[in-house]
C-alpha positions as MATLAB code, in Angstrom:
seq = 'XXXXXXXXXXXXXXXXXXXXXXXXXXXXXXXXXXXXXXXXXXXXXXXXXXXXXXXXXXXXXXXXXXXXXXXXXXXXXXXXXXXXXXXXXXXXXXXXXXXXXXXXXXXXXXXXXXXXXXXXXXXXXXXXXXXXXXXXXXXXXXXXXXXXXXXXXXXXXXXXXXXXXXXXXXXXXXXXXXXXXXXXXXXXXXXXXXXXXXXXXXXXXXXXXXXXXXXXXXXXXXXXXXXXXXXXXXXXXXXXXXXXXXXXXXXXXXXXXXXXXXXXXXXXXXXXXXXXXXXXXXXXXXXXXXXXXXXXXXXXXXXXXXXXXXXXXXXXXXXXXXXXXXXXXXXXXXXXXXXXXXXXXXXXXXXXXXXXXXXXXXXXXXXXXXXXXXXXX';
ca = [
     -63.066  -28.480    2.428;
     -62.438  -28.953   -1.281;
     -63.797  -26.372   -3.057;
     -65.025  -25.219   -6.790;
     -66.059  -21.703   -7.815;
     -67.401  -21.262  -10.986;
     -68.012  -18.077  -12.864;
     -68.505  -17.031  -16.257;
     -65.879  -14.297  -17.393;
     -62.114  -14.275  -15.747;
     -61.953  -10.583  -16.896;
     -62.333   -8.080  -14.599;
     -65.495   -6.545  -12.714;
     -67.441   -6.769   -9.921;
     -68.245  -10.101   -9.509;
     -64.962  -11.600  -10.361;
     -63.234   -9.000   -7.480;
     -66.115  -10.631   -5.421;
     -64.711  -14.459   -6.224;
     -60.806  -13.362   -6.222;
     -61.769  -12.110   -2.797;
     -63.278  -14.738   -1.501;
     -60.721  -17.407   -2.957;
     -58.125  -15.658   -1.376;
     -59.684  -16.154    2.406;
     -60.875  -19.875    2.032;
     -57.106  -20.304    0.617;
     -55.156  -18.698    3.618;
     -57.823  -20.617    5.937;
     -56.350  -23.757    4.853;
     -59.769  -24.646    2.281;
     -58.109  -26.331   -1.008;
     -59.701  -23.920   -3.978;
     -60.560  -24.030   -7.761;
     -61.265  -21.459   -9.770;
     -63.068  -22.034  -13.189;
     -64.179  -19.103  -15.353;
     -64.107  -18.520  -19.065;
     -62.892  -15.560  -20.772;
     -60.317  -13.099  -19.521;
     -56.894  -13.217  -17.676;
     -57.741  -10.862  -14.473;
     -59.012  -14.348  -12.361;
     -55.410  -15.619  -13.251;
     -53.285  -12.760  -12.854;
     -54.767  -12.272   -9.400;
     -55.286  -15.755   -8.035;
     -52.151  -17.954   -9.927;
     -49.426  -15.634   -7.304;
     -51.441  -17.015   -4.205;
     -50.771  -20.803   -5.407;
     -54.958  -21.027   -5.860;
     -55.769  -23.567   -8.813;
     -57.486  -22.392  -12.247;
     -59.226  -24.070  -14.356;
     -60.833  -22.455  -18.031;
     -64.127  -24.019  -19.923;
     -63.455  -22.974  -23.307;
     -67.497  -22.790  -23.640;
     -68.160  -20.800  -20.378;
     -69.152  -17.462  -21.523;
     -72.075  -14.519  -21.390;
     -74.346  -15.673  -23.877;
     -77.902  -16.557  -24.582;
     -76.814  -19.285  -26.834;
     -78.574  -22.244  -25.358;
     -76.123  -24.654  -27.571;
     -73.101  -23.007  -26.049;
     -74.614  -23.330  -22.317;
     -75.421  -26.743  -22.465;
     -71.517  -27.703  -24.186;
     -70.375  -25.727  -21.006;
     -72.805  -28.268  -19.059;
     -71.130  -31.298  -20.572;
     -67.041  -29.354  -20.747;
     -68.312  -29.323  -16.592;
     -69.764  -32.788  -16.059;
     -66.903  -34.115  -17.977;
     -64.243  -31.741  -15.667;
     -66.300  -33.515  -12.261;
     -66.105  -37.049  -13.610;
     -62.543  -37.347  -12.296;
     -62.644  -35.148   -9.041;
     -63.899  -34.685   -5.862;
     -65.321  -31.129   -4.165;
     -67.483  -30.710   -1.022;
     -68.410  -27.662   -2.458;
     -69.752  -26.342   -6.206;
     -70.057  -22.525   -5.858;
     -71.804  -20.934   -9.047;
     -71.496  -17.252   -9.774;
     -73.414  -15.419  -12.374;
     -76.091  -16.626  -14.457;
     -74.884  -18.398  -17.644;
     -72.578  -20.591  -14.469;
     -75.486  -21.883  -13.249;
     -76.294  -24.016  -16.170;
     -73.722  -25.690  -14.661;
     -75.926  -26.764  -11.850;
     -77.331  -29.155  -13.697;
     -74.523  -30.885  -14.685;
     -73.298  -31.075  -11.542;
     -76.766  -32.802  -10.302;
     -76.639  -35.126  -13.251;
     -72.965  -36.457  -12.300;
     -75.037  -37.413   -8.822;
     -72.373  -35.317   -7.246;
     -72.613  -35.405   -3.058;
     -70.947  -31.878   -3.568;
     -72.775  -28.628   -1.636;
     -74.220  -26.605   -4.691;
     -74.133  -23.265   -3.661;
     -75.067  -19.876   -6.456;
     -74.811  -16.312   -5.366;
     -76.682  -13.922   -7.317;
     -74.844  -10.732   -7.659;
     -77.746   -9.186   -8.648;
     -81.244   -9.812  -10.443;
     -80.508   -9.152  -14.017;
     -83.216   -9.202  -16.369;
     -86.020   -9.756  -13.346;
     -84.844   -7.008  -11.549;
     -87.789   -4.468  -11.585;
     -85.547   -2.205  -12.956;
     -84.040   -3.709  -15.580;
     -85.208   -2.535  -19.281;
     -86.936   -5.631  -20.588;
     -90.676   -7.042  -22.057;
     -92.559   -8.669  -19.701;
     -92.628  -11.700  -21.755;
     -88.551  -11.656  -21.208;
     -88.935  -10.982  -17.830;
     -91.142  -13.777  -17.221;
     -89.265  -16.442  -18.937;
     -86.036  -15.874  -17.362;
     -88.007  -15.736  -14.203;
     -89.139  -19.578  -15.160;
     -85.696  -20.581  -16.049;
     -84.240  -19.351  -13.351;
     -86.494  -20.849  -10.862;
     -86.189  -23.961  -11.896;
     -82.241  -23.388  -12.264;
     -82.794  -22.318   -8.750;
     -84.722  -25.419   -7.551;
     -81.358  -28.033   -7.825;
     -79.217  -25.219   -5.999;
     -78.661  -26.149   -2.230;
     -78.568  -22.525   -0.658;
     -78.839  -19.263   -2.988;
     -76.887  -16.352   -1.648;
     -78.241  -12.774   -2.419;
     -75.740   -9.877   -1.523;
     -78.197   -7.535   -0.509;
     -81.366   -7.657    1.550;
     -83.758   -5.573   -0.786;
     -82.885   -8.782   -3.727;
     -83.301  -11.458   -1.506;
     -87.028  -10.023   -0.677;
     -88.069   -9.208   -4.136;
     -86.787  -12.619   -5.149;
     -88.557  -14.294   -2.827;
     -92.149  -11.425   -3.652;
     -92.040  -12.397   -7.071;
     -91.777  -16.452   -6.001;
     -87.903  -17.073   -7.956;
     -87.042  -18.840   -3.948;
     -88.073  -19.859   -1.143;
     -85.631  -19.516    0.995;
     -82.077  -18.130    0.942;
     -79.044  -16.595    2.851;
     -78.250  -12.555    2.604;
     -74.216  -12.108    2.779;
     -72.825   -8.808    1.891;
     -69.953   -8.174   -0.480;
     -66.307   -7.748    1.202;
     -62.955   -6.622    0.126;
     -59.598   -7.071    1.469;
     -58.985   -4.466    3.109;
     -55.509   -5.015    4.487;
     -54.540   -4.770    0.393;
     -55.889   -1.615   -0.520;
     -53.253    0.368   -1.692;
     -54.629    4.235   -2.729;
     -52.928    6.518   -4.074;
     -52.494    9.497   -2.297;
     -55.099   12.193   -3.835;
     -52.179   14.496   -5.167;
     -50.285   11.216   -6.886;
     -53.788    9.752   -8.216;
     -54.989   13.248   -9.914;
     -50.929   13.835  -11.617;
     -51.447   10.124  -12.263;
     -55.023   10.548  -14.462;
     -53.468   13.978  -15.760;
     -50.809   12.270  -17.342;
     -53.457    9.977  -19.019;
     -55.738   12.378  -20.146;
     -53.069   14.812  -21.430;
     -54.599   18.005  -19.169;
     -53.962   19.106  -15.777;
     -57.047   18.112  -13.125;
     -55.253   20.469  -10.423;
     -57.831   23.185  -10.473;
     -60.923   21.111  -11.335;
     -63.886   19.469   -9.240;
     -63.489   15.931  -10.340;
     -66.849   13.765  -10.234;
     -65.507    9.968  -10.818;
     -66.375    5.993  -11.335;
     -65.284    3.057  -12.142;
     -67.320    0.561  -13.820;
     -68.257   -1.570  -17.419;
     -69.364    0.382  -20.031;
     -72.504   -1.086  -20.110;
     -76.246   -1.091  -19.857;
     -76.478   -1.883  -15.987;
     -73.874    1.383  -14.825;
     -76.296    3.626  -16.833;
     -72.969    6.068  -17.455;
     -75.780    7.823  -19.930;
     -77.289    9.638  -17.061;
     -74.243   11.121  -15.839;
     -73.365   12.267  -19.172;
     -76.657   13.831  -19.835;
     -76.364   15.204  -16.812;
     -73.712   17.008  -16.941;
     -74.293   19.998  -18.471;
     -76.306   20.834  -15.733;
     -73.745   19.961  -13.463;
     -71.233   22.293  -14.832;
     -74.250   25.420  -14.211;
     -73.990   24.141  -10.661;
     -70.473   23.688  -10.722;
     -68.432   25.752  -13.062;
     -64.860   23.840  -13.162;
     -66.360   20.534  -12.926;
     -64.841   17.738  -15.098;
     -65.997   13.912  -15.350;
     -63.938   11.059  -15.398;
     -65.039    7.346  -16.312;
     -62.610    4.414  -15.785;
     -63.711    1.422  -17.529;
     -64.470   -0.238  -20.906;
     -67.393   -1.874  -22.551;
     -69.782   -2.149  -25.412;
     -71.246    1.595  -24.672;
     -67.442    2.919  -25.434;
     -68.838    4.232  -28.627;
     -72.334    5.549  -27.482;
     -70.780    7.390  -25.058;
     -68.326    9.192  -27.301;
     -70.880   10.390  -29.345;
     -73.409   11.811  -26.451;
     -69.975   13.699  -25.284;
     -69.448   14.815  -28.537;
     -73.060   15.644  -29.287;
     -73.380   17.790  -26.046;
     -70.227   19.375  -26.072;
     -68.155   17.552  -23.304;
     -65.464   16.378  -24.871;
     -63.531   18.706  -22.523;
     -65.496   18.136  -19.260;
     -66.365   13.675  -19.657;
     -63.441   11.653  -20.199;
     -63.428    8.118  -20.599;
     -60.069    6.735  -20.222;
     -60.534    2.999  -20.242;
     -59.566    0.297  -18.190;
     -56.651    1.019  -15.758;
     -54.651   -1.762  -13.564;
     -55.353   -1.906   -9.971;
     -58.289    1.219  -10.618;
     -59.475    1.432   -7.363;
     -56.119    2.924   -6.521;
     -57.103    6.477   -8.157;
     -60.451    6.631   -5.943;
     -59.146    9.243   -3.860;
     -58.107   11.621   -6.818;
     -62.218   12.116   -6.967;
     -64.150   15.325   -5.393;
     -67.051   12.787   -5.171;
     -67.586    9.411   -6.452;
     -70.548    8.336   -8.460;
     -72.749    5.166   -9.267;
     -75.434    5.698  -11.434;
     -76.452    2.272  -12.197;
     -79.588    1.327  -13.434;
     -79.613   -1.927  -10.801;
     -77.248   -3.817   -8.536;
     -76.676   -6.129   -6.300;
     -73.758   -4.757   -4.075;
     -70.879   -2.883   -5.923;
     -68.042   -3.860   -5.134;
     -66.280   -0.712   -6.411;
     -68.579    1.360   -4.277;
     -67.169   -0.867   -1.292;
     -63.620    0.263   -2.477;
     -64.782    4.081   -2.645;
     -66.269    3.545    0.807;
     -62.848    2.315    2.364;
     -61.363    5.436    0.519;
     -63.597    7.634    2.499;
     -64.433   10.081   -0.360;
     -67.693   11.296   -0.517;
     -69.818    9.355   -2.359;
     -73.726    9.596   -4.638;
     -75.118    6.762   -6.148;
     -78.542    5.541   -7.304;
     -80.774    4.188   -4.331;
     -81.197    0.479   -6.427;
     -80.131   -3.020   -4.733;
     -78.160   -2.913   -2.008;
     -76.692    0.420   -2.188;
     -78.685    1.808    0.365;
     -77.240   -1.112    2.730;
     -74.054   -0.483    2.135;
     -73.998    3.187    2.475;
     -76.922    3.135    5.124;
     -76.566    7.005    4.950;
     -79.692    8.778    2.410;
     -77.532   12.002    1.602;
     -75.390    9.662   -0.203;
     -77.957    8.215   -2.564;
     -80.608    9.689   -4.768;
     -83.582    8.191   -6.972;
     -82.473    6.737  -10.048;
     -82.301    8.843  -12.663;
     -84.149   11.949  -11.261;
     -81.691   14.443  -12.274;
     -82.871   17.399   -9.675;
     -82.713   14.935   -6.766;
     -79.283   13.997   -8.240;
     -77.835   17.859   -8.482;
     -79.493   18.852   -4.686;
     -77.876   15.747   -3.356;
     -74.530   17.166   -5.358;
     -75.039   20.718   -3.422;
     -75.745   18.913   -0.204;
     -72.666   16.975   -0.616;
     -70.412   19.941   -1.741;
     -71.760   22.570    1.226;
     -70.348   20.148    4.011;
     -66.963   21.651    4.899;
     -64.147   19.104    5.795;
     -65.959   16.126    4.864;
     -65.066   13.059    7.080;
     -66.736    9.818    8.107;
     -68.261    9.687   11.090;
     -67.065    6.789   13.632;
     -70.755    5.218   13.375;
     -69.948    5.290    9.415;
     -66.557    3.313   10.215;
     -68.197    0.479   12.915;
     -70.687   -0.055    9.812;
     -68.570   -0.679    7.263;
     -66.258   -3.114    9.204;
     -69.147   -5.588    8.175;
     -67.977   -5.519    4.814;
     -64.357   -7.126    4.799;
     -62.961   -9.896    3.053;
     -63.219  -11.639    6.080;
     -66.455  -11.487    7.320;
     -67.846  -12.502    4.028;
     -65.191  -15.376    4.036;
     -66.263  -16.741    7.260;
     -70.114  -16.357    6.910;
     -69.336  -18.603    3.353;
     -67.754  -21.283    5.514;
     -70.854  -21.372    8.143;
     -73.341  -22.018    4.580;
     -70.649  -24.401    2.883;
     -70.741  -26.486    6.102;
     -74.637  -26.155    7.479;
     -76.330  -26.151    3.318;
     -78.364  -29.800    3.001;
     -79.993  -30.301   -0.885;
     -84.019  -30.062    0.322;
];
């Protein structure tokens, strides 16, 4: 099959580890593959090495400029006009205007979106009802020229379909590449981040993520948090690795509460899944997902692990002591002691078997079977 993914940013993140992934496996299964993205160099720098073609729409970007969606609309019907692909795969929601360029150019190509989560309909996302509603309309209708919508997680794909955005749809879970995971050894990974932050970490109980600095990874409740942590746990220290539009918010509730020596945000690091096991325990605190793809890395690293029971967290984990209710800062620090009192923690061989599901692979292959079987309805 000829092949087109499509997603906004080419920076890095969640989603675009999700399409680099994916890429990858339809590439080394023979499928010919295009990438297209906007902004950002990580889609290149990951996906150029492997031979896999690129493509960039200068007005593909995270906006809610209407204007500058529908110029990506015509930069994409314009792109189509001189190929051929059995497949159009959208990712994230700004892409999907692209959906109906694609339908306008009477294209016999399999139009396929994954939503990587709900956004601004999620029922926990921050927004009026009046905003919820209308992207709820435009979406739906978005939704309506799409073949097949993919949902990474069970508990989205049954809201979506309770609050009427589909019909129908296909529920494939998030993978990684396993057989590339490369993590530094915990000793190597904690000299590693000392280096960066300019103070040993030998003698401390390191809580860690990796994630945006943004809205939907809610890093605010883990800093405000924290001084309660530190009663519980006397030599704990925090550290964030990641960048965003929150950088500056952040610094000031650390400064405001007194953590500049106990939160540490120390930006965007190469490859940072590789430090996972330098962490005591890793956290997740967003405020919604779909399924994170650094919690999948954390999971292969087999470090214990707490994040917020929203999307398809629970799925992935499928183990309650390592989730708690978002933002409920007791239930956070008794699953903390819970976690901390288990001596020699280890994952159990049930644990292993479950997460086997989530590999590049699988996820690869169960793409193929909806590329191939999808019919426009």
């Amino acid at each position: 099959m000829n092949i087109l993914i499509v997603i906004t940013k080419g920076e890095v993140g969640g989603a675009q580890i999700f399409v680099s992934t994916l890429a990858k496996n339809l590439h080394r299964q023979g499928h010919k593959v295009t990438v297209a993205y906007g902004e950002g160099d990580y889609l290149r720098d990951t996906l150029a090495p492997e031979g896999i073609a690129l493509v960039r729409f200068h007005w593909l970007r995270r906006t809610t400029n209407l204007l500058s969606n529908i110029r990506f609309g015509r930069e994409l019907r314009a792109y189509l006009a001189t190929r051929h692909f059995d497949v159009i795969h959208f990712n994230s929601s700004n892409a999907l205007f692209g959906v109906l360029a694609a339908r306008l150019m009477r294209s016999h190509a399999k139009i396929i979106f994954t939503l990587h989560g709900l956004s601004v309909v999620d029922p926990n996302y921050a927004a009026s009802n009046i905003a919820k509603r209308a992207y709820r309309a435009l979406f739906k209708l978005l939704l309506m020229l799409v073949d097949e919508p993919v949902f990474v997680s069970k508990l989205n794909f049954e809201y979506a379909k309770k609050i009427g955005l589909i019909k129908r749809g296909t529920v494939i879970p998030n993978g990684i590449n396993t057989e590339s995971l490369e993590f530094l050894p915990r000793e190597e990974a904690r000299i590693t981040l000392s280096e960066k932050m300019g103070i040993t970490t030998a003698d401390y109980y390191i809580i860690g993520s990796i994630g945006r600095l943004a809205y939907p990874k809610n890093y605010e409740f883990l800093i405000r948090t924290f001084p309660k942590i530190v009663k519980e746990i006397p030599n704990a220290i925090a550290i964030i690795i990641g960048e965003g539009p929150k950088r500056e918010l952040y610094e000031q509730m650390i400064e405001q509460k007194e953590l500049t020596n106990r939160v540490f945000l120390i930006g965007e690091l190469p490859d940072a899944y590789r430090y996972i096991k330098a962490f005591d325990l890793f956290t997740l605190p967003s405020e919604y997902e779909g399924m994170s793809m650094t919690l999948i890395e954390a999971m292969f690293a087999e470090v214990p692990i707490l994040a917020s029971r929203v999307g398809g967290t629970p799925e992935l984990l499928n183990d309650p002591t390592q989730t708690y209710a978002l933002n409920d800062v007791d239930n956070f620090i008794k699953k903390l002691n819970e976690i901390r009192s288990k001596e020699g923690f280890t994952y159990t061989t049930e644990q292993r078997n479950h997460h086997s599901q989530f590999k590049g692979e699988a996820m690869a292959e169960k793409y193929i079977k909806v590329y191939g079987e999808t019919h426009f309805s």
